[in-house]
Coordinates of C-alpha atoms in Angstrom, one line a residue:
Q1 CA 12.8 29.4 5.5
E2 CA 12.8 31.5 9.0
E3 CA 16.1 32.5 8.3
K4 CA 15.4 34.3 4.8
V5 CA 12.5 36.0 6.2
Q6 CA 14.4 37.6 9.0
I7 CA 17.0 38.5 6.5
A8 CA 14.0 40.4 4.2
K9 CA 12.7 42.2 7.3
K10 CA 15.5 43.7 8.4
H11 CA 17.4 44.2 5.1
L12 CA 15.7 43.7 2.0
W13 CA 12.3 44.6 2.7
P14 CA 14.2 48.2 3.5
K15 CA 16.5 48.1 0.8
Q16 CA 13.8 47.8 -1.7
L17 CA 11.7 50.8 -0.5
R18 CA 15.0 53.2 -0.7
E19 CA 15.1 52.2 -3.5
H20 CA 12.1 52.5 -5.1
G21 CA 11.8 56.1 -3.2
L22 CA 9.5 55.2 -0.6
G23 CA 10.2 55.4 3.5
E24 CA 11.5 52.8 5.4
M25 CA 8.5 53.4 7.6
E26 CA 5.7 54.7 4.8
V27 CA 4.9 51.2 4.0
K28 CA 5.8 47.8 6.7
I29 CA 5.1 44.2 5.7
S30 CA 4.3 41.3 8.0
D31 CA 6.0 38.5 8.9
S32 CA 3.1 36.2 7.6
A33 CA 3.3 38.1 4.2
L34 CA 7.2 38.0 4.0
H35 CA 6.1 33.9 4.5
R36 CA 3.9 33.6 2.1
V37 CA 6.6 35.0 -0.4
A38 CA 8.8 33.2 0.4
D39 CA 7.0 29.5 0.1
D40 CA 4.4 30.1 -2.4
Y41 CA 6.7 32.4 -5.0
T42 CA 11.3 30.8 -4.2
R43 CA 12.8 27.7 -4.5
E44 CA 16.2 28.5 -4.2
S45 CA 18.6 28.1 -0.5
G46 CA 19.6 31.7 -1.3
V47 CA 18.0 35.3 -1.0
R48 CA 18.2 36.3 -4.9
S49 CA 14.6 35.7 -6.0
L50 CA 13.1 36.4 -2.6
E51 CA 14.8 40.0 -3.4
R52 CA 12.8 40.1 -6.8
Q53 CA 9.4 39.9 -5.6
L54 CA 10.1 42.5 -3.4
A55 CA 11.4 44.3 -5.6
A56 CA 8.0 43.6 -7.8
L57 CA 5.9 44.6 -4.9
T58 CA 7.4 47.7 -3.9
R59 CA 7.6 48.5 -8.0
N60 CA 3.5 48.2 -7.3
L61 CA 3.4 50.5 -4.4
A62 CA 6.1 53.1 -5.9
R63 CA 3.5 53.4 -9.1
R64 CA 0.1 53.5 -6.2
K65 CA 2.3 56.3 -5.0
A66 CA 3.2 58.0 -8.2
S67 CA -0.9 57.9 -9.2
K68 CA -2.1 59.7 -5.9
E69 CA -3.5 56.2 -4.6
A70 CA -3.5 55.2 -0.6
L71 CA -0.9 52.6 0.3
P72 CA -1.6 50.2 2.8
V73 CA -0.3 50.6 6.6
Q74 CA 1.0 47.6 6.4
I75 CA 1.7 44.6 3.5
E76 CA -0.5 41.1 4.0
P77 CA -0.5 37.7 2.4
S78 CA -4.0 39.0 0.7
E79 CA -2.7 41.5 -0.6
V80 CA 0.9 39.8 -1.9
Q81 CA -1.1 37.4 -4.1
K82 CA -3.1 40.4 -5.5
I83 CA 0.3 41.7 -6.5
L84 CA 2.2 39.1 -7.4
G85 CA -0.1 36.5 -9.0
A86 CA -0.9 33.3 -8.5
P87 CA 1.4 31.2 -6.1
R88 CA 4.1 29.8 -8.3
F89 CA 4.6 27.5 -6.1
E90 CA 2.0 25.2 -4.6
R91 CA 2.4 25.3 -0.7
D92 CA 3.6 21.8 1.1
K93 CA 0.5 19.7 2.4
D94 CA 0.6 16.4 4.0
Q95 CA -1.3 13.9 2.2
D96 CA -4.1 12.2 2.9
H97 CA -3.9 9.1 5.1
D98 CA -7.2 7.6 4.6
T99 CA -5.4 5.6 2.2
A100 CA -3.2 2.5 3.1
G101 CA 0.7 2.7 2.0
V102 CA 0.5 6.6 1.8
V103 CA 3.1 8.2 3.9
T104 CA 5.3 11.3 4.0
G105 CA 8.8 11.8 4.3
L106 CA 11.3 14.3 4.4
A107 CA 13.9 14.8 1.8
W108 CA 16.8 17.6 1.1
T109 CA 17.1 19.4 -1.9
S110 CA 19.6 21.7 -3.8
V111 CA 16.9 24.8 -2.2
G112 CA 16.3 23.5 0.8
G113 CA 13.8 21.2 2.7
D114 CA 10.6 19.9 0.9
I115 CA 8.6 17.1 2.0
L116 CA 8.3 13.6 0.0
F117 CA 5.3 11.5 -0.7
V118 CA 5.9 7.6 -0.6
E119 CA 2.5 5.8 -1.9
S120 CA 2.5 1.8 -2.1
L121 CA 0.2 -0.4 -4.1
L122 CA -0.3 -4.2 -4.0
S123 CA -1.9 -5.9 -7.5
R124 CA -2.0 -9.3 -8.8
G125 CA 1.0 -11.1 -9.8
R126 CA 3.8 -13.0 -8.8
G127 CA 5.8 -10.9 -6.4
K128 CA 7.7 -8.2 -8.8
L129 CA 8.5 -4.8 -7.3
T130 CA 8.2 -1.6 -9.1
L131 CA 9.5 1.4 -8.4
S132 CA 8.6 4.5 -10.2
G133 CA 9.6 8.5 -9.5
Q134 CA 12.9 8.9 -11.2
L135 CA 15.0 7.3 -8.5
G136 CA 18.8 7.4 -8.4
D137 CA 20.4 4.0 -7.0
V138 CA 20.6 4.8 -3.5
M139 CA 16.6 4.8 -3.3
K140 CA 16.1 2.1 -5.1
E141 CA 18.5 0.0 -2.5
S142 CA 16.6 1.6 0.3
A143 CA 12.9 0.2 -1.4
I144 CA 14.4 -3.1 -2.2
T145 CA 16.2 -3.5 1.5
A146 CA 13.0 -2.2 3.6
L147 CA 10.9 -4.8 1.7
S148 CA 13.4 -7.9 2.2
Y149 CA 12.8 -6.7 6.4
L150 CA 9.6 -6.5 5.9
R151 CA 9.5 -10.5 4.6
S152 CA 11.6 -11.1 7.4
R153 CA 8.8 -9.8 10.0
A154 CA 6.1 -11.1 8.1
D155 CA 5.2 -12.9 11.0
E156 CA 5.0 -10.5 13.9
L157 CA 3.5 -8.1 11.4
G158 CA 0.5 -10.3 10.9
I159 CA 0.9 -10.9 7.2
D160 CA -0.1 -13.8 5.1
Y161 CA 3.4 -14.6 3.3
R162 CA 1.6 -15.7 0.4
L163 CA 1.1 -12.2 -0.3
F164 CA 4.7 -11.9 -1.3
E165 CA 4.2 -14.4 -3.8
Q166 CA 0.7 -13.9 -5.2
Y167 CA 0.8 -9.8 -5.7
D168 CA 3.3 -7.7 -7.1
L169 CA 4.5 -4.5 -5.2
H170 CA 4.1 -1.4 -6.9
I171 CA 6.1 1.9 -4.6
H172 CA 6.0 5.1 -5.9
F173 CA 7.6 8.6 -5.3
P174 CA 5.1 11.8 -7.1
E175 CA 7.0 14.7 -8.6
G176 CA 8.3 12.1 -11.4
G177 CA 10.0 15.1 -13.2
I178 CA 11.9 15.4 -10.0
P179 CA 15.4 13.4 -9.7
K180 CA 15.3 11.6 -6.0
D181 CA 18.2 9.7 -4.2
G182 CA 19.7 9.4 -1.4
P183 CA 19.1 6.8 2.1
S184 CA 16.8 9.3 4.0
A185 CA 13.7 7.6 2.8
G186 CA 14.3 4.3 4.0
I187 CA 12.2 4.6 7.1
A188 CA 9.2 6.2 4.7
I189 CA 9.4 3.4 2.1
F190 CA 8.8 0.7 5.1
T191 CA 6.2 2.4 6.8
S192 CA 4.0 2.7 3.6
I193 CA 4.9 -0.7 2.3
A194 CA 3.8 -2.1 5.8
S195 CA 0.2 0.1 5.7
A196 CA 0.4 -1.7 2.5
Y197 CA 0.6 -5.3 2.9
T198 CA -1.4 -5.1 6.7
Q199 CA -4.2 -2.7 5.5
R200 CA -3.5 -0.3 8.7
Q201 CA -3.7 3.2 8.9
V202 CA -0.9 5.5 8.9
R203 CA -0.8 8.2 11.6
P204 CA -1.9 11.9 10.4
R205 CA 0.1 15.5 10.4
M206 CA 2.8 13.1 10.9
A207 CA 6.8 12.7 8.7
M208 CA 9.9 10.4 9.2
T209 CA 13.0 10.6 7.6
G210 CA 16.4 8.0 8.3
E211 CA 18.0 5.2 6.9
I212 CA 16.9 1.8 7.2
T213 CA 19.5 -1.4 7.7
L214 CA 18.9 -5.6 7.1
R215 CA 18.4 -5.9 10.6
G216 CA 16.3 -3.1 11.1
R217 CA 17.5 -0.2 12.5
V218 CA 17.7 3.6 11.8
L219 CA 20.4 5.3 10.7
P220 CA 21.3 9.3 11.6
V221 CA 21.1 11.3 8.3
G222 CA 21.7 14.8 6.9
G223 CA 20.0 18.3 6.2
I224 CA 17.6 18.2 9.4
K225 CA 17.4 21.5 9.9
E226 CA 16.2 22.2 6.3
K227 CA 13.8 18.9 7.0
L228 CA 12.3 19.4 10.1
L229 CA 11.4 23.6 9.1
A230 CA 9.5 22.3 6.0
A231 CA 7.7 19.4 7.9
R232 CA 6.4 22.8 9.6
R233 CA 5.4 24.7 6.8
A234 CA 3.5 21.6 5.4
G235 CA 1.2 21.4 8.6
I236 CA 3.4 18.3 10.4
D237 CA 3.1 17.8 14.2
L238 CA 5.4 14.4 14.6
I239 CA 8.5 14.0 13.1
I240 CA 10.3 10.5 13.7
L241 CA 13.9 10.5 13.8
S242 CA 17.1 8.4 14.3
P243 CA 17.9 8.5 17.9
K244 CA 21.4 10.2 16.2
N245 CA 20.2 13.0 14.8
R246 CA 18.9 14.5 18.2
K247 CA 22.0 16.7 18.1
D248 CA 20.7 17.9 15.2
V249 CA 17.4 18.6 16.5
E250 CA 18.8 20.2 20.1
E251 CA 21.0 23.3 17.3
I252 CA 17.2 24.3 16.1
P253 CA 16.2 27.6 18.0
A254 CA 12.7 26.6 19.9
E255 CA 10.7 28.6 18.3
Y256 CA 10.9 27.5 14.8
L257 CA 9.8 24.2 16.1
K258 CA 6.5 24.9 18.0
G259 CA 4.3 23.0 17.8
V260 CA 6.1 19.4 16.3
Q261 CA 6.7 16.7 18.7
I262 CA 10.0 14.9 17.9
K263 CA 10.1 11.2 18.7
Y264 CA 13.3 9.1 18.5
A265 CA 13.1 4.9 16.8
E266 CA 16.6 3.2 17.4
R267 CA 14.7 -0.1 14.9
V268 CA 12.0 0.1 12.4
D269 CA 9.6 -1.9 15.1
D270 CA 9.8 1.6 16.7
V271 CA 8.6 3.3 13.8
L272 CA 6.3 1.0 13.6
A273 CA 4.8 1.5 17.3
V274 CA 4.0 5.3 16.6
A275 CA 3.2 4.9 12.7
L276 CA 1.1 2.4 12.2
L277 CA -2.6 3.1 13.8
P278 CA -4.3 -0.5 15.3
E279 CA -7.3 0.4 13.0
L280 CA -7.7 -0.7 9.3
V281 CA -8.2 2.2 6.5
A282 CA -11.8 3.1 6.0
R283 CA -11.5 1.4 2.6
P284 CA -9.1 -1.6 3.4
Q285 CA -8.2 -3.0 -0.1
K286 CA -9.0 -7.0 -0.7
L287 CA -6.3 -8.7 -0.8
P288 CA -7.4 -13.1 -0.6
V289 CA -4.7 -15.3 -1.3
R290 CA -4.9 -19.1 -3.1
D291 CA -4.1 -22.0 -0.7
E292 CA -1.5 -22.9 -3.0
A293 CA 1.2 -20.3 -4.5
P294 CA 2.4 -20.0 -7.5
A295 CA 5.9 -21.3 -8.0
P296 CA 8.2 -18.6 -6.8
T297 CA 10.2 -17.1 -10.0
G298 CA 12.9 -14.9 -7.5
P299 CA 12.7 -11.7 -6.8
S300 CA 12.4 -9.3 -9.6
V301 CA 12.9 -5.4 -9.4
E302 CA 11.4 -3.0 -12.1
V303 CA 12.1 0.5 -12.7
Q304 CA 10.3 3.4 -14.2

């Protein structure tokens, strides 16, 4: 988005002013207004849609000039919405973390970086795992891997093992109309289910991306620049990555990551040390267990 804004400022806005009979210095546009156009009215990786929105702005200015109306000296975000109408895309926001099992991940899509929420919920059952949110095979495998590793670490995390046999786990990725795949949500899934089983708070304004292995290692993933810029747009101030992604972070201009802290985690234990707070959520889910667990039926996975 930063690159798109700079292209718009230096090239697209002056071009549209000229094409609509306005002087290049007649009406300026603030950086915040350009960000508003890019964030709320476009979702592509290129700039064609951005240029179309800027053309709509300048057409409005040209009509006002022809009607002898006074033009603003500079276009600000409030003027953008007056002209372009309600935002076409909801601005990314960090999710409320007062509920256990809710974690913010980072995704790399065809239109750039985006944030990705992971929600986990336990309900009375027989240990079934349900996955929903239009997931691809790789993401399903990440969820199964994360749950298997969590089960192996139950004692260290203070999780009563009977929970795995007496409760079903549902992992959901909102925005079910959008296909999702890839291994990069691994540590976000692990953190989400760890929070659900322990009812511990997830650190707010935090996001993460990284693949998880069955031995609990955190592996690097791609699209780091796009993901980090999406996190900054969403108000995230702490991001967890694999140390092997450090070189990708170092290639991003420092001003693009102002106010964002990066934590590197070799293992998922390191992730939880940062991501999970010792306190329980304000309204923890009651998870009573029976003294005798029902006979295990074996692992069961359901995909919706």
